[in-house]
Tab-separated table of N, CA and C in Angstrom:
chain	number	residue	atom	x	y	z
A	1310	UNK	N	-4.143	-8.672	20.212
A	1310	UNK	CA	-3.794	-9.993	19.722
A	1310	UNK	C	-2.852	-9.874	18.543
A	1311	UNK	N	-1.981	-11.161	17.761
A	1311	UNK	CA	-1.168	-11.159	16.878
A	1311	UNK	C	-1.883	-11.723	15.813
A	1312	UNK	N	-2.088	-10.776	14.810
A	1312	UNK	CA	-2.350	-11.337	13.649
A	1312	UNK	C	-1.898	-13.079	12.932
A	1313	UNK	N	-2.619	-13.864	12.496
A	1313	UNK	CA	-1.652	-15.021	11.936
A	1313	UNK	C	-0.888	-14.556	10.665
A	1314	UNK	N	-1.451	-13.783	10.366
A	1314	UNK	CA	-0.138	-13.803	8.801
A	1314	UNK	C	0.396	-12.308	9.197
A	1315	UNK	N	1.668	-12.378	9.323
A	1315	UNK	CA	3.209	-11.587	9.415
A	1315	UNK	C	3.707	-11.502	8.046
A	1316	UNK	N	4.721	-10.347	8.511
A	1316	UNK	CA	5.692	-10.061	7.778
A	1316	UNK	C	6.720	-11.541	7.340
A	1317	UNK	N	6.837	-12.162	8.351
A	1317	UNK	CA	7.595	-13.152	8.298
A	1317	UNK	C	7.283	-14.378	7.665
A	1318	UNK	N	5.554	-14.873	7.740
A	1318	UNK	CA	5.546	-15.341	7.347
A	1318	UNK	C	4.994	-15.058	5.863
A	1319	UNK	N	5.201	-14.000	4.903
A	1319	UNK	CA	4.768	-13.788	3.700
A	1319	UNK	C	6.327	-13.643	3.152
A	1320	UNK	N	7.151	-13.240	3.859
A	1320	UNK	CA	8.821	-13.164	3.289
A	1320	UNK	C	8.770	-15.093	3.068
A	1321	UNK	N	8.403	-15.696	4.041
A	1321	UNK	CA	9.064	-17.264	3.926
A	1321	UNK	C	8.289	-17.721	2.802
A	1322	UNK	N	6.953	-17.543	2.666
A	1322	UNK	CA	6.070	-18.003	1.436
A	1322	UNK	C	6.764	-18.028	0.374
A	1323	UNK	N	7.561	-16.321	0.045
A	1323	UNK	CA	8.165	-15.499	-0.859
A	1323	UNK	C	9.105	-16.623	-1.307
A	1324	UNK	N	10.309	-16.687	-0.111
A	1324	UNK	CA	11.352	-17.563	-0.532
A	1324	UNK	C	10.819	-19.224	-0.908
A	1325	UNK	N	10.032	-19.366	-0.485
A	1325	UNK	CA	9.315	-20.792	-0.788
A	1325	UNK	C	8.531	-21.147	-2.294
A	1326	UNK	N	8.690	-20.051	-3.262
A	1326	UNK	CA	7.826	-19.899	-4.122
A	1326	UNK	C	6.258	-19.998	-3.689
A	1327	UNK	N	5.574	-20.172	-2.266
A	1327	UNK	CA	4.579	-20.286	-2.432
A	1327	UNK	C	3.136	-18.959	-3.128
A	1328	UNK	N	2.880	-19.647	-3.946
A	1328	UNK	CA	1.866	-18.217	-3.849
A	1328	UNK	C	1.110	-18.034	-3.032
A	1329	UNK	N	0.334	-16.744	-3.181
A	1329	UNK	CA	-0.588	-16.110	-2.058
A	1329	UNK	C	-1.081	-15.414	-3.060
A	1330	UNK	N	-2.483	-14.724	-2.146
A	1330	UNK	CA	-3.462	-13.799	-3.235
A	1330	UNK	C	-3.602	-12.347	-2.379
A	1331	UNK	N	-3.552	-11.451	-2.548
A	1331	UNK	CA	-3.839	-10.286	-1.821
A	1331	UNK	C	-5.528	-9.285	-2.567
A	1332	UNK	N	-5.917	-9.006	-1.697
A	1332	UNK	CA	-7.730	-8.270	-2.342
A	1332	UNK	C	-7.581	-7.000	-1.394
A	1333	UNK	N	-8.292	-6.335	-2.055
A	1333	UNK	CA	-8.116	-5.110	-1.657
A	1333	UNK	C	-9.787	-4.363	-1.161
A	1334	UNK	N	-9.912	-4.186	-0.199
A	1334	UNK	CA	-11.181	-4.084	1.052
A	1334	UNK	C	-11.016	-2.050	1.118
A	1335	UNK	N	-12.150	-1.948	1.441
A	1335	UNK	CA	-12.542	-0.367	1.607
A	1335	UNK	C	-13.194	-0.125	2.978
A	1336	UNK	N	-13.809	-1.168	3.521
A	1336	UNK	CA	-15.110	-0.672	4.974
A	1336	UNK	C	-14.980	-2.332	5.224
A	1337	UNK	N	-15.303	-2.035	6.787
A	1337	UNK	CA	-15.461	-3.107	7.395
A	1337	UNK	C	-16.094	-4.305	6.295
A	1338	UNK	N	-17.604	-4.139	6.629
A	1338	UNK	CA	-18.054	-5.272	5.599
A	1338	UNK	C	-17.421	-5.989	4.679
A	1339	UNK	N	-16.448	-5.767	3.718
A	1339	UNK	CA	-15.853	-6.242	2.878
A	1339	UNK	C	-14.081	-6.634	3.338
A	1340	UNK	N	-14.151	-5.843	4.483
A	1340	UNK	CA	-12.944	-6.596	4.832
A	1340	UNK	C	-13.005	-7.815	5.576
A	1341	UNK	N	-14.437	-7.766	6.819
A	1341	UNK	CA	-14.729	-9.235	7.242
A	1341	UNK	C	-14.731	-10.294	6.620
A	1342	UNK	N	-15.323	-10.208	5.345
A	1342	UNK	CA	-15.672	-11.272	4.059
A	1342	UNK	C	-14.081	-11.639	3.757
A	1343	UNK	N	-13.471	-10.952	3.383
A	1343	UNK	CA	-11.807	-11.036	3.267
A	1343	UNK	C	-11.343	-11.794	4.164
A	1344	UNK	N	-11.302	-11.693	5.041
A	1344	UNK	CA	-10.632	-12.160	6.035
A	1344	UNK	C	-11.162	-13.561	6.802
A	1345	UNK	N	-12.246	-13.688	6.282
A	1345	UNK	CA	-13.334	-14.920	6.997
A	1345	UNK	C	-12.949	-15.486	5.927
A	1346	UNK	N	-12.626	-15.516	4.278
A	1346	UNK	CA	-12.438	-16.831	3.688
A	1346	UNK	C	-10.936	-16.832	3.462
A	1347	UNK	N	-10.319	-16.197	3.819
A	1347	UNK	CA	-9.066	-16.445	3.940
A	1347	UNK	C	-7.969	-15.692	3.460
A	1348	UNK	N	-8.122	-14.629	3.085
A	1348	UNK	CA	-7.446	-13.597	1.945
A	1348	UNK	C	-6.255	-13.273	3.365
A	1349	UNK	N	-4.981	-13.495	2.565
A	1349	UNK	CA	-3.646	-13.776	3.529
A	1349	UNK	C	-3.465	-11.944	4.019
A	1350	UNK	N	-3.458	-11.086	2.663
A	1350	UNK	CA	-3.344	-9.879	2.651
A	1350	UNK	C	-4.154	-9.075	2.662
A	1351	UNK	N	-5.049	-7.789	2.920
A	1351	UNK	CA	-6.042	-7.089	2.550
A	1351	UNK	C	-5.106	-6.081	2.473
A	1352	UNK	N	-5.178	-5.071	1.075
A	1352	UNK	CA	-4.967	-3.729	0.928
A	1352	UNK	C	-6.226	-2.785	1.380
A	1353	UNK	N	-5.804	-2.054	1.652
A	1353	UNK	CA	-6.981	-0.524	1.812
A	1353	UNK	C	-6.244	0.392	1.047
A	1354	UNK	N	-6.852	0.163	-0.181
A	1354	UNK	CA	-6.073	1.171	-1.459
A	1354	UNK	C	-6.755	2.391	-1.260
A	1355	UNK	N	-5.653	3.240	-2.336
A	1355	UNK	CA	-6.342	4.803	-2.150
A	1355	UNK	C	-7.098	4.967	-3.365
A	1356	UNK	N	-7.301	3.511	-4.527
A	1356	UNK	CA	-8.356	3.849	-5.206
A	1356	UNK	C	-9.755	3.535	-4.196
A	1357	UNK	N	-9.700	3.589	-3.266
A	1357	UNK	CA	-11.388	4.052	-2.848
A	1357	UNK	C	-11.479	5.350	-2.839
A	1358	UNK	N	-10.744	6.408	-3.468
A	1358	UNK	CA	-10.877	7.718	-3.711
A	1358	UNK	C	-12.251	7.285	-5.188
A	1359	UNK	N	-11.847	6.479	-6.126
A	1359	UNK	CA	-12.766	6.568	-7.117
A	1359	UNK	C	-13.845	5.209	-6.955
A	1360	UNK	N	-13.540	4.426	-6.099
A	1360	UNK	CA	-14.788	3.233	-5.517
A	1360	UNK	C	-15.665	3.778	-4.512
A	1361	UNK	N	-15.141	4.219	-3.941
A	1361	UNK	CA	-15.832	4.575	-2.680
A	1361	UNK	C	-16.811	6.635	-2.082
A	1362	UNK	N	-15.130	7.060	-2.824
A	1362	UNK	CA	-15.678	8.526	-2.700
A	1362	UNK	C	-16.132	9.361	-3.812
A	1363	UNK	N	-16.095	8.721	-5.110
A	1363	UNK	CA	-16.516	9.209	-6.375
A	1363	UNK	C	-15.521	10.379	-7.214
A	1364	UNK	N	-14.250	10.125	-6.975
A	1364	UNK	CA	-13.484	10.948	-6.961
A	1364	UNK	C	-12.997	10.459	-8.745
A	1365	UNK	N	-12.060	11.245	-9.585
A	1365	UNK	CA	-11.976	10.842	-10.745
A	1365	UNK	C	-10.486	10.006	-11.122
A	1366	UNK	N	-9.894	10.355	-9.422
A	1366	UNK	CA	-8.807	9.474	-9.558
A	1366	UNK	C	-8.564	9.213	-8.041
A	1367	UNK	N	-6.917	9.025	-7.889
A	1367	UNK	CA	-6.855	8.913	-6.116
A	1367	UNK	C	-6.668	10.037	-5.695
A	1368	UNK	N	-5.796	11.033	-6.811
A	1368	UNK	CA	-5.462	12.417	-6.109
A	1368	UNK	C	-5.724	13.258	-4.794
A	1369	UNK	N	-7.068	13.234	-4.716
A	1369	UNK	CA	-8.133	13.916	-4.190
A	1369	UNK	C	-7.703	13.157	-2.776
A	1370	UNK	N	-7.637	12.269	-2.358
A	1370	UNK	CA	-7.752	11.156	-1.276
A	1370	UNK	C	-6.620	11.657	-0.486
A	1371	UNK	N	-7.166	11.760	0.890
A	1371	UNK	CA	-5.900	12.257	2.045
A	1371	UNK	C	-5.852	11.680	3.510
A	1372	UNK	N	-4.980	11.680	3.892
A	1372	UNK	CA	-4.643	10.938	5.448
A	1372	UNK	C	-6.016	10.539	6.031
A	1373	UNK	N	-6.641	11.542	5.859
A	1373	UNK	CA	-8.132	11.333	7.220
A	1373	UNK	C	-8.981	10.430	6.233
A	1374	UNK	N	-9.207	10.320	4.843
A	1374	UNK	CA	-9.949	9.208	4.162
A	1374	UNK	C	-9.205	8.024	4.456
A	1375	UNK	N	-7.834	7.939	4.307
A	1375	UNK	CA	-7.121	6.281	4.022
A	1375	UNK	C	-7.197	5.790	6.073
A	1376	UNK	N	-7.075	7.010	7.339
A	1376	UNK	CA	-6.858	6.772	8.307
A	1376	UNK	C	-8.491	5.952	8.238
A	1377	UNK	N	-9.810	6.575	8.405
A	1377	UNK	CA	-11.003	6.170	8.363
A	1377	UNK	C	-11.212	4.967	7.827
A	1378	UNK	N	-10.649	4.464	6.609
A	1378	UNK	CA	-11.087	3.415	6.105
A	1378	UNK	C	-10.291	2.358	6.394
A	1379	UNK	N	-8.916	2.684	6.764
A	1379	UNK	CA	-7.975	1.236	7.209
A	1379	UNK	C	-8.772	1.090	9.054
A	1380	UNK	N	-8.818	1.798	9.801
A	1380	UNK	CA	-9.311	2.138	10.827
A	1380	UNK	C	-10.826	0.814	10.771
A	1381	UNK	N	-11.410	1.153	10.216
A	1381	UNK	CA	-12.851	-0.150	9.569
A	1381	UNK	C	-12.059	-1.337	9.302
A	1382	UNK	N	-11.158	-1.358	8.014
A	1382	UNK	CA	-11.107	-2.713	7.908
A	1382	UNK	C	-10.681	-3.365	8.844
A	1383	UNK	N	-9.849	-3.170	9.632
A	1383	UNK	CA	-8.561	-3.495	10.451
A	1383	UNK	C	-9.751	-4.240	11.823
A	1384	UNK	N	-10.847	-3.126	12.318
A	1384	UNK	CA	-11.567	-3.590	12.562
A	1384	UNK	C	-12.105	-5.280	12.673
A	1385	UNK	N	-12.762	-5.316	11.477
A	1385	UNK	CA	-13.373	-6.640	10.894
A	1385	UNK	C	-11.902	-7.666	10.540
A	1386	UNK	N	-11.291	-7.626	10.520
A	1386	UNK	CA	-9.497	-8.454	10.626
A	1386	UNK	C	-9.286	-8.952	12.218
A	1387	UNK	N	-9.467	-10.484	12.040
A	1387	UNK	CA	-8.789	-11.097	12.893
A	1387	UNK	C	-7.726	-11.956	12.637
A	1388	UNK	N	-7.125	-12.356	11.027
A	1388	UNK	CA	-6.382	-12.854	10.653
A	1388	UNK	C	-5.434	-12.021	9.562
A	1389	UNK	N	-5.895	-11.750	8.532
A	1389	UNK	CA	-5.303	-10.923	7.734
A	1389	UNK	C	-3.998	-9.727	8.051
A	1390	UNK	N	-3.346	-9.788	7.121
A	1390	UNK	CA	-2.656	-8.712	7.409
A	1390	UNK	C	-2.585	-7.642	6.570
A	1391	UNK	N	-2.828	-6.657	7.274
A	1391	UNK	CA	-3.390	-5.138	6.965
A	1391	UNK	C	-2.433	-4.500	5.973
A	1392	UNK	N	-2.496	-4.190	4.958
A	1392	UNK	CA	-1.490	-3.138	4.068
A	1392	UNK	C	-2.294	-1.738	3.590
A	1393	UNK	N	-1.965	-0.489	4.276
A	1393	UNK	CA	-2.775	0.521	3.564
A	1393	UNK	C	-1.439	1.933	2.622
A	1394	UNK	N	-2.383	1.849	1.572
A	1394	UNK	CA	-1.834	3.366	0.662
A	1394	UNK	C	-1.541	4.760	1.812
A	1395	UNK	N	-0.593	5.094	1.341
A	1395	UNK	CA	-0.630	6.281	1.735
A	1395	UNK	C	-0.900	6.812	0.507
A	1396	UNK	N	-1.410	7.970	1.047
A	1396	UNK	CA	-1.962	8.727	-0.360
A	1396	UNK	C	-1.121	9.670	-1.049
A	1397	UNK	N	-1.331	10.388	-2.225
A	1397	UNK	CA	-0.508	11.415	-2.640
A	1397	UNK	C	-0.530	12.404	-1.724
A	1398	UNK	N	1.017	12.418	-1.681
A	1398	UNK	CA	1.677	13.580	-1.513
A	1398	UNK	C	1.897	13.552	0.065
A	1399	UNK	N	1.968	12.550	0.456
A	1399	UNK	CA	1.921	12.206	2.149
A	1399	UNK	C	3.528	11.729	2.166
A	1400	UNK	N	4.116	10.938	1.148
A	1400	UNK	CA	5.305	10.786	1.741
A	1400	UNK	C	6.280	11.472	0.772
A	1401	UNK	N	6.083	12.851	-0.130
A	1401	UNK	CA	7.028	12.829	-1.197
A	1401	UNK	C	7.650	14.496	-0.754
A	1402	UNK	N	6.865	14.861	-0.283
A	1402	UNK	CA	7.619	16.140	0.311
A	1402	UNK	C	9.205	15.802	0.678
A	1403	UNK	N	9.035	15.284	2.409
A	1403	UNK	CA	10.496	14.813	2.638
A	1403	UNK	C	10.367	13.688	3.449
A	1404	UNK	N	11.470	12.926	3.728
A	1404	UNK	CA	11.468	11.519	4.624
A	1404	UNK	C	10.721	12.033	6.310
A	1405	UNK	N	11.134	12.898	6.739
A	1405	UNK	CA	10.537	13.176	8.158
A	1405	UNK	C	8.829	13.221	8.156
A	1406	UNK	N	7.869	13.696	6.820
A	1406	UNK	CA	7.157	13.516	6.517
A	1406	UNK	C	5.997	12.262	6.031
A	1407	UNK	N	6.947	11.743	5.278
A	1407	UNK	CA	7.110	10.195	5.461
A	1407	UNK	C	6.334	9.726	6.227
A	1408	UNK	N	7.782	9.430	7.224
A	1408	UNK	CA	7.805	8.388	8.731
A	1408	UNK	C	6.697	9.080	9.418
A	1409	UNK	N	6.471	10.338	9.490
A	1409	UNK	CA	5.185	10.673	10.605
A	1409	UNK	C	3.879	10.492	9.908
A	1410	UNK	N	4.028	9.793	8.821
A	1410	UNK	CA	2.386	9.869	7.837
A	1410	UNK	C	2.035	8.484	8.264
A	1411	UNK	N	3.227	7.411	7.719
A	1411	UNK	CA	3.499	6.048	7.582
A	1411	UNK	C	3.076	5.380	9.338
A	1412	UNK	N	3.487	6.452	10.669
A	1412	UNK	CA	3.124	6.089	11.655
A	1412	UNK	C	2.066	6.064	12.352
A	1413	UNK	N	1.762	6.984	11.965
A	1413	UNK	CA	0.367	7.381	11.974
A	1413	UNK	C	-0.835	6.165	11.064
A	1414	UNK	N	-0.164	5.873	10.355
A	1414	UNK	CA	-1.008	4.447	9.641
A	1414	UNK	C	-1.001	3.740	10.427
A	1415	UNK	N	0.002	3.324	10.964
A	1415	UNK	CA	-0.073	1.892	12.143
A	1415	UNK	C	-0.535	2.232	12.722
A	1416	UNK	N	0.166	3.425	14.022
A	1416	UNK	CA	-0.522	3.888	15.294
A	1416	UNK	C	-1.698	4.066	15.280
A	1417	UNK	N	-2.554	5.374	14.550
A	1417	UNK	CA	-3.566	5.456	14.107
A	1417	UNK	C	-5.152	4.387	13.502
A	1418	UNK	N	-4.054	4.189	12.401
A	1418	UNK	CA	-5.006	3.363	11.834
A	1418	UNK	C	-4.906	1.972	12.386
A	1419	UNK	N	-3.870	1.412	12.890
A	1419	UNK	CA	-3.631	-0.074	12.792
A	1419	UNK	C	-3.084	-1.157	11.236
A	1420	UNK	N	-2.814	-0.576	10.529
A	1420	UNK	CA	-2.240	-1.535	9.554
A	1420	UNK	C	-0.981	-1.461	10.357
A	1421	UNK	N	-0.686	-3.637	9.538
A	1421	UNK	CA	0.538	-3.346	9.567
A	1421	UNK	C	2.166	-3.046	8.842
A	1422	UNK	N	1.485	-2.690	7.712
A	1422	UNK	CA	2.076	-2.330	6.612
A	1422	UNK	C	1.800	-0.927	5.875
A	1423	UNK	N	2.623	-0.141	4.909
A	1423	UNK	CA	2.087	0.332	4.489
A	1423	UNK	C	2.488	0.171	3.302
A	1424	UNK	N	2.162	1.163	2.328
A	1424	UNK	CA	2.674	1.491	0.578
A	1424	UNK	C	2.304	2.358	0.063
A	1425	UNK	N	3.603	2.388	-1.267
A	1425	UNK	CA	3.352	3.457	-1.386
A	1425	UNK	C	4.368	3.138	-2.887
A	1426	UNK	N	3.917	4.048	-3.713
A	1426	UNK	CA	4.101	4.111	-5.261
A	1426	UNK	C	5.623	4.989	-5.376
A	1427	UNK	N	5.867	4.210	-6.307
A	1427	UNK	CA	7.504	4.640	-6.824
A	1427	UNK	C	8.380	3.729	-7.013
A	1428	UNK	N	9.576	3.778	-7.398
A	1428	UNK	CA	11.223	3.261	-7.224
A	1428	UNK	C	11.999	3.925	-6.854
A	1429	UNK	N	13.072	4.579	-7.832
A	1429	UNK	CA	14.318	4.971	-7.525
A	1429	UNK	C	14.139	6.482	-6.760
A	1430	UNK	N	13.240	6.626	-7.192
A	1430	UNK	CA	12.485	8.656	-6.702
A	1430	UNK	C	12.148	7.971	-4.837
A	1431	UNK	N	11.814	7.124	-5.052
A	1431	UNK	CA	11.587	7.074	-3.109
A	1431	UNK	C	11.792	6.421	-2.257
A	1432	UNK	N	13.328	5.588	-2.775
A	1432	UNK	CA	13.667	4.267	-2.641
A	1432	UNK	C	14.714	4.587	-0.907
A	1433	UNK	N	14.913	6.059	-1.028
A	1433	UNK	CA	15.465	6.556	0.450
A	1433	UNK	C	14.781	6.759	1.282
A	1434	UNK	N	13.783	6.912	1.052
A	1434	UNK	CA	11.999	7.597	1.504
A	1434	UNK	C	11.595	5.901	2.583
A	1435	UNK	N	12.088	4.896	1.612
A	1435	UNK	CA	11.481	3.852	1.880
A	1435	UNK	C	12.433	3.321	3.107
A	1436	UNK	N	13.572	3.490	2.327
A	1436	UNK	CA	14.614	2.647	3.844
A	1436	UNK	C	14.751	3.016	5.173
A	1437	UNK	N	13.932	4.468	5.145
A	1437	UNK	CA	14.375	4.881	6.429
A	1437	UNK	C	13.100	4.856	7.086
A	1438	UNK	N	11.417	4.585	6.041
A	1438	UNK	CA	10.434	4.238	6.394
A	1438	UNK	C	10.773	2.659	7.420
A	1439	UNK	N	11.615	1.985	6.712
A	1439	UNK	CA	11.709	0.515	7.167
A	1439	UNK	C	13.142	0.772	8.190
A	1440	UNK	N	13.752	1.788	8.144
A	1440	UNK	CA	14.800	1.452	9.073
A	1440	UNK	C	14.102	1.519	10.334
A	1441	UNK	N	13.123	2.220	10.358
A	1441	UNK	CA	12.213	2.790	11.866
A	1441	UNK	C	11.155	1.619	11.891
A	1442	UNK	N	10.948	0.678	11.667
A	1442	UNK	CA	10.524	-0.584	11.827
A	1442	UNK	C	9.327	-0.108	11.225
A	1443	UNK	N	8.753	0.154	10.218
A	1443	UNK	CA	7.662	0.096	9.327
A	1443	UNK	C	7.808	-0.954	8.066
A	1444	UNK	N	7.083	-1.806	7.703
A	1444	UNK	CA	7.069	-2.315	6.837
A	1444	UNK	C	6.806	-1.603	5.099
A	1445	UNK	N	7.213	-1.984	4.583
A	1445	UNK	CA	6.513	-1.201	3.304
A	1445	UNK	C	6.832	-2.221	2.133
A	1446	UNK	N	5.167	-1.978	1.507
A	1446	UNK	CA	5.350	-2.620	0.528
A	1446	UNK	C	5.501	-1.446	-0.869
A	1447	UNK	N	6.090	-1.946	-1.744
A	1447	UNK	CA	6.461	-0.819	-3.043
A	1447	UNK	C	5.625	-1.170	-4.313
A	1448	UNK	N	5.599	0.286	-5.035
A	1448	UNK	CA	4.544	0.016	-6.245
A	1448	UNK	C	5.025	0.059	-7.092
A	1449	UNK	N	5.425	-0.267	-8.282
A	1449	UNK	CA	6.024	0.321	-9.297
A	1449	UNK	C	4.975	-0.182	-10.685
A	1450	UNK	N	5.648	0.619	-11.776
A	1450	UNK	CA	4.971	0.556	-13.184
A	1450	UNK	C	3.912	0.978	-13.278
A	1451	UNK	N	2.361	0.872	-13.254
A	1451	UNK	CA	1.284	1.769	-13.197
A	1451	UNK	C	1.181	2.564	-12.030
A	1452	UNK	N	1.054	3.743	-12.039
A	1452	UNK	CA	1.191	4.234	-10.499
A	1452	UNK	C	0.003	5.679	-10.909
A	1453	UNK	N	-1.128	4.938	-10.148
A	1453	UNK	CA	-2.256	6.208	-10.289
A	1453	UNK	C	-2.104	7.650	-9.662
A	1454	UNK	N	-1.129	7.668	-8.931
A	1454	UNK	CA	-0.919	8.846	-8.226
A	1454	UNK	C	-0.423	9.887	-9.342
A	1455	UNK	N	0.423	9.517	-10.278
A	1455	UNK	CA	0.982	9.833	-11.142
A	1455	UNK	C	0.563	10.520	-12.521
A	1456	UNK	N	-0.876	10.197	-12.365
A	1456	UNK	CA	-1.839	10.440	-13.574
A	1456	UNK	C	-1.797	11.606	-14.355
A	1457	UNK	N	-1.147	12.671	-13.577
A	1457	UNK	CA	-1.629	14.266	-13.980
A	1457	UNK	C	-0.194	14.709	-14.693
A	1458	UNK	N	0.959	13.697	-14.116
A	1458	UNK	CA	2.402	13.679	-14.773
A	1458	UNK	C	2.321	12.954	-16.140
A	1459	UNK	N	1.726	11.843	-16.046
A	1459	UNK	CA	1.694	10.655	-17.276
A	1459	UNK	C	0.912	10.805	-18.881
A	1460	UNK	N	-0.249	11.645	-18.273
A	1460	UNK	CA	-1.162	11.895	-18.669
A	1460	UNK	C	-2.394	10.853	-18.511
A	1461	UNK	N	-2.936	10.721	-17.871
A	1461	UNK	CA	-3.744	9.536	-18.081
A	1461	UNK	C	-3.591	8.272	-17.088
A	1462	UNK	N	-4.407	7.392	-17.206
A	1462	UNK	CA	-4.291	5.983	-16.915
A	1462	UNK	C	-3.686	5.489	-17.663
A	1463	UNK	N	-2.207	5.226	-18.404
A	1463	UNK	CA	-1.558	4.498	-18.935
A	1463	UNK	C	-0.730	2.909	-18.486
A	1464	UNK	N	-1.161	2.480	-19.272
A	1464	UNK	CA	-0.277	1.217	-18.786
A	1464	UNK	C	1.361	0.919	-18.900
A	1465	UNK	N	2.242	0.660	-18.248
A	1465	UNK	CA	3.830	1.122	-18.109
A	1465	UNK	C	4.589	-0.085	-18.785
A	1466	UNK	N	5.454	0.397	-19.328
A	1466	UNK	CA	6.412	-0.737	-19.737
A	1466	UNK	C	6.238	-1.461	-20.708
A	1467	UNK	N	5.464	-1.133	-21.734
A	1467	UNK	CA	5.332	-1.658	-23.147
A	1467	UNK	C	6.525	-1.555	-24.114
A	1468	UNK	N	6.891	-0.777	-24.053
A	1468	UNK	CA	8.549	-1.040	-24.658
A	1468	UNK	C	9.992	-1.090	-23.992
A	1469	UNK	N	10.574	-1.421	-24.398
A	1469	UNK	CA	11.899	-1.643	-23.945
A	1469	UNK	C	12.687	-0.895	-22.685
A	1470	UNK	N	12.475	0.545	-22.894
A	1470	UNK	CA	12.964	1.814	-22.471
A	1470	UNK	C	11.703	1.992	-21.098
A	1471	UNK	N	11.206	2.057	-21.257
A	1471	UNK	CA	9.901	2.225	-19.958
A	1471	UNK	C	9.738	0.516	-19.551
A	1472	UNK	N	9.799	-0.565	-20.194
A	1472	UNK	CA	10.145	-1.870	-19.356
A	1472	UNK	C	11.043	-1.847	-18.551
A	1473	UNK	N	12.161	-1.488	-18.939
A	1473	UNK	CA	13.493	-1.443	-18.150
A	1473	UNK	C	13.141	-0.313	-16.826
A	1474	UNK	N	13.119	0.691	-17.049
A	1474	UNK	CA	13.034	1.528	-16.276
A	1474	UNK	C	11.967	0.900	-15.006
A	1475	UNK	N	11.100	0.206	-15.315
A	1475	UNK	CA	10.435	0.040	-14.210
A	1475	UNK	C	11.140	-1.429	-13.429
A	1476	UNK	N	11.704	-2.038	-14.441
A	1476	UNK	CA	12.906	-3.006	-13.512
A	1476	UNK	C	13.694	-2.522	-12.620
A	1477	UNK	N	14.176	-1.570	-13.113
A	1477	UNK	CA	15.031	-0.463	-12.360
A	1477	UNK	C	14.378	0.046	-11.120
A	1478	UNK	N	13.478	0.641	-11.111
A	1478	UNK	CA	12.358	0.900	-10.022
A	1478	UNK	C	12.704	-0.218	-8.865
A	1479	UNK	N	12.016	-1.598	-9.596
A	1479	UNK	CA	11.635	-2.284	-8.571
A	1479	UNK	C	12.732	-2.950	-7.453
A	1480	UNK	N	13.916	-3.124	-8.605
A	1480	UNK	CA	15.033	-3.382	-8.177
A	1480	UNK	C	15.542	-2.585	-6.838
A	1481	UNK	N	15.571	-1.361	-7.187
A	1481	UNK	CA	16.108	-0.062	-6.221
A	1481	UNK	C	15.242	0.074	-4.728
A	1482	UNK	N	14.028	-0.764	-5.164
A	1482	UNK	CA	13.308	-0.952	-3.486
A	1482	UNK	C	13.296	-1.940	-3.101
């Protein structure tokens, strides 16, 4: 069957100023609830590395955790539309890597979206994710994958120089 909420129709919302709310689901159960009161979007983030698997960040979290758990929600989804993380280090090697991680989300898992953290560092990564008809949504400014580079859970863009830069980011995807 076809999901009711598309790509198309969250681009027209977009241009419409309408808002929308997106929640982010781990296992069936909580994605049914999602999707039964109306949540337009469900993520299957790769923080269920630290909700779900007790992990101290997402790091740890790999294809066969994010395949398993979008795999459930997607499940319990008869309306919603599916967006799942790829996890570290699934699309940063190289683009051919990428596209066979990112397909494997749909094929596999069934989302119909995916994402994935960055700007200008994966903004080629991304077009050719979407030239091959994958959707992708982009992360920029806090980016947990990043933690062990950043130091920490930091919050991005408090001054001028790291504000900008993440404009820059978002811009470039």
């Amino acid at each position: 069957f076809v999901k009711n909420i598309t790509i198309e129709k969250i681009k027209s919302w977009k241009n419409n100023k309408k808002p929308f709310s997106v929640i982010t689901a781990y296992d069936y159960t909580f994605g049914k609830i999602a999707d039964s009161v109306g949540f337009p979007i469900i993520l299957v983030g790769d923080s269920l590395g630290q909700v779900s698997l007790g992990y101290d960040s997402t790091v740890p979290v790999t294809m066969s955790d994010m395949l398993m758990h979008v795999k459930s929600v997607v499940r319990a989804s008869k309306r919603s539309l599916i967006v799942v993380d790829m996890p570290f280090m699934s699309y940063q090697v190289n683009k051919a890597q990428a596209l066979t991680n990112a397909a494997r989300l749909l094929q596999e898992g069934g989302a119909q979206t995916v994402k994935l953290e960055g700007g200008e560092s994966v903004a080629r990564t991304v077009h050719r994710i979407v030239e091959c008809g994958i959707p992708v949504m982009g992360h920029v400014g806090f980016t947990p994958q990043s933690i062990n580079q950043i130091g920490g859970f930091k919050i991005q863009g408090k001054v001028p120089k790291t504000a900008l830069s993440v404009i820059k980011d978002a811009q470039s995807l």
